[in-house]
Amino acid sequence: GTVYQKEYAIISSLAKVAKEFNVSIVGVHHKSKNKKEQDNVMQASGSVGIVAAADVIWSLERKRDDQYGFLHV
């Protein structure tokens, strides 16, 4: 399959396990270096299969040398 299909299958499998056992599974992933994209969800590196299959996306952002960052939920 495509990268999208593979990533979607992995994340949706984890989501099924989380729902079955009533737990949260937190995945940590890095952001793309594409500075043009303004949408924090779409800044996840790789295909959109990861963000498409996840139930919730949090994005933590802090500019270099800034003391504080922003958590986008």
mmCIF file of C-alpha atoms in Angstrom:
data_model
loop_
_atom_site.group_PDB
_atom_site.id
_atom_site.type_symbol
_atom_site.label_atom_id
_atom_site.label_comp_id
_atom_site.label_asym_id
_atom_site.label_seq_id
_atom_site.Cartn_x
_atom_site.Cartn_y
_atom_site.Cartn_z
ATOM 1 C CA GLY A 1 0.000 0.000 0.000
ATOM 2 C CA THR A 2 0.867 3.659 0.014
ATOM 3 C CA VAL A 3 2.581 5.454 2.881
ATOM 4 C CA TYR A 4 -0.791 6.992 3.765
ATOM 5 C CA GLN A 5 -2.461 3.567 3.931
ATOM 6 C CA LYS A 6 0.316 2.105 6.085
ATOM 7 C CA GLU A 7 0.351 5.015 8.538
ATOM 8 C CA TYR A 8 -3.451 5.097 8.718
ATOM 9 C CA ALA A 9 -3.591 1.344 9.417
ATOM 10 C CA ILE A 10 -1.060 1.596 12.253
ATOM 11 C CA ILE A 11 -2.716 4.546 13.995
ATOM 12 C CA SER A 12 -6.240 3.202 13.575
ATOM 13 C CA SER A 13 -5.090 -0.137 15.058
ATOM 14 C CA LEU A 14 -3.770 1.727 18.097
ATOM 15 C CA ALA A 15 -7.049 3.667 18.341
ATOM 16 C CA LYS A 16 -9.006 0.385 18.387
ATOM 17 C CA VAL A 17 -6.852 -0.971 21.224
ATOM 18 C CA ALA A 18 -7.306 2.265 23.189
ATOM 19 C CA LYS A 19 -11.083 2.123 22.784
ATOM 20 C CA GLU A 20 -11.247 -1.576 23.661
ATOM 21 C CA PHE A 21 -9.319 -1.120 26.914
ATOM 22 C CA ASN A 22 -10.635 2.391 27.668
ATOM 23 C CA VAL A 23 -7.150 3.901 27.805
ATOM 24 C CA SER A 24 -5.297 6.722 26.098
ATOM 25 C CA ILE A 25 -2.328 6.067 23.879
ATOM 26 C CA VAL A 26 -0.061 9.034 23.305
ATOM 27 C CA GLY A 27 2.157 9.027 20.258
ATOM 28 C CA VAL A 28 4.971 11.534 19.947
ATOM 29 C CA HIS A 29 5.912 12.590 16.449
ATOM 30 C CA HIS A 30 7.934 15.431 15.003
ATOM 31 C CA LYS A 31 6.676 18.269 12.877
ATOM 32 C CA SER A 32 7.537 18.852 9.251
ATOM 33 C CA LYS A 33 10.125 21.475 8.430
ATOM 34 C CA ASN A 34 7.692 22.956 5.892
ATOM 35 C CA LYS A 35 7.371 26.526 7.153
ATOM 36 C CA LYS A 36 4.620 27.385 4.639
ATOM 37 C CA GLU A 37 1.945 25.234 6.285
ATOM 38 C CA GLN A 38 0.010 27.276 8.873
ATOM 39 C CA ASP A 39 -2.315 24.521 10.120
ATOM 40 C CA ASN A 40 -0.678 22.826 13.120
ATOM 41 C CA VAL A 41 -2.427 19.530 12.413
ATOM 42 C CA MET A 42 -1.080 19.420 8.881
ATOM 43 C CA GLN A 43 2.468 20.116 10.097
ATOM 44 C CA ALA A 44 2.953 16.520 11.219
ATOM 45 C CA SER A 45 5.811 14.991 9.291
ATOM 46 C CA GLY A 46 4.926 12.222 6.858
ATOM 47 C CA SER A 47 1.609 11.593 5.183
ATOM 48 C CA VAL A 48 -1.726 12.796 6.534
ATOM 49 C CA GLY A 49 -2.531 9.184 7.432
ATOM 50 C CA ILE A 50 -1.255 9.779 10.959
ATOM 51 C CA VAL A 51 -3.473 12.763 11.683
ATOM 52 C CA ALA A 52 -6.424 11.295 9.757
ATOM 53 C CA ALA A 53 -6.629 8.217 11.977
ATOM 54 C CA ALA A 54 -5.944 9.881 15.333
ATOM 55 C CA ASP A 55 -8.865 10.896 17.541
ATOM 56 C CA VAL A 56 -7.090 13.960 18.964
ATOM 57 C CA ILE A 57 -4.086 15.961 17.797
ATOM 58 C CA TRP A 58 -2.012 18.141 20.103
ATOM 59 C CA SER A 59 0.768 20.236 18.689
ATOM 60 C CA LEU A 60 3.396 21.826 20.917
ATOM 61 C CA GLU A 61 5.199 24.786 19.422
ATOM 62 C CA ARG A 62 7.959 27.022 20.781
ATOM 63 C CA LYS A 63 10.041 29.412 18.774
ATOM 64 C CA ARG A 64 13.785 29.238 19.204
ATOM 65 C CA ASP A 65 15.008 31.207 22.250
ATOM 66 C CA ASP A 66 11.431 31.921 23.460
ATOM 67 C CA GLN A 67 10.740 31.106 27.099
ATOM 68 C CA TYR A 68 7.139 30.023 26.487
ATOM 69 C CA GLY A 69 5.472 27.822 23.920
ATOM 70 C CA PHE A 70 1.942 27.125 22.729
ATOM 71 C CA LEU A 71 -0.046 23.912 22.963
ATOM 72 C CA HIS A 72 -2.558 23.687 20.116
ATOM 73 C CA VAL A 73 -5.377 21.239 20.834
#
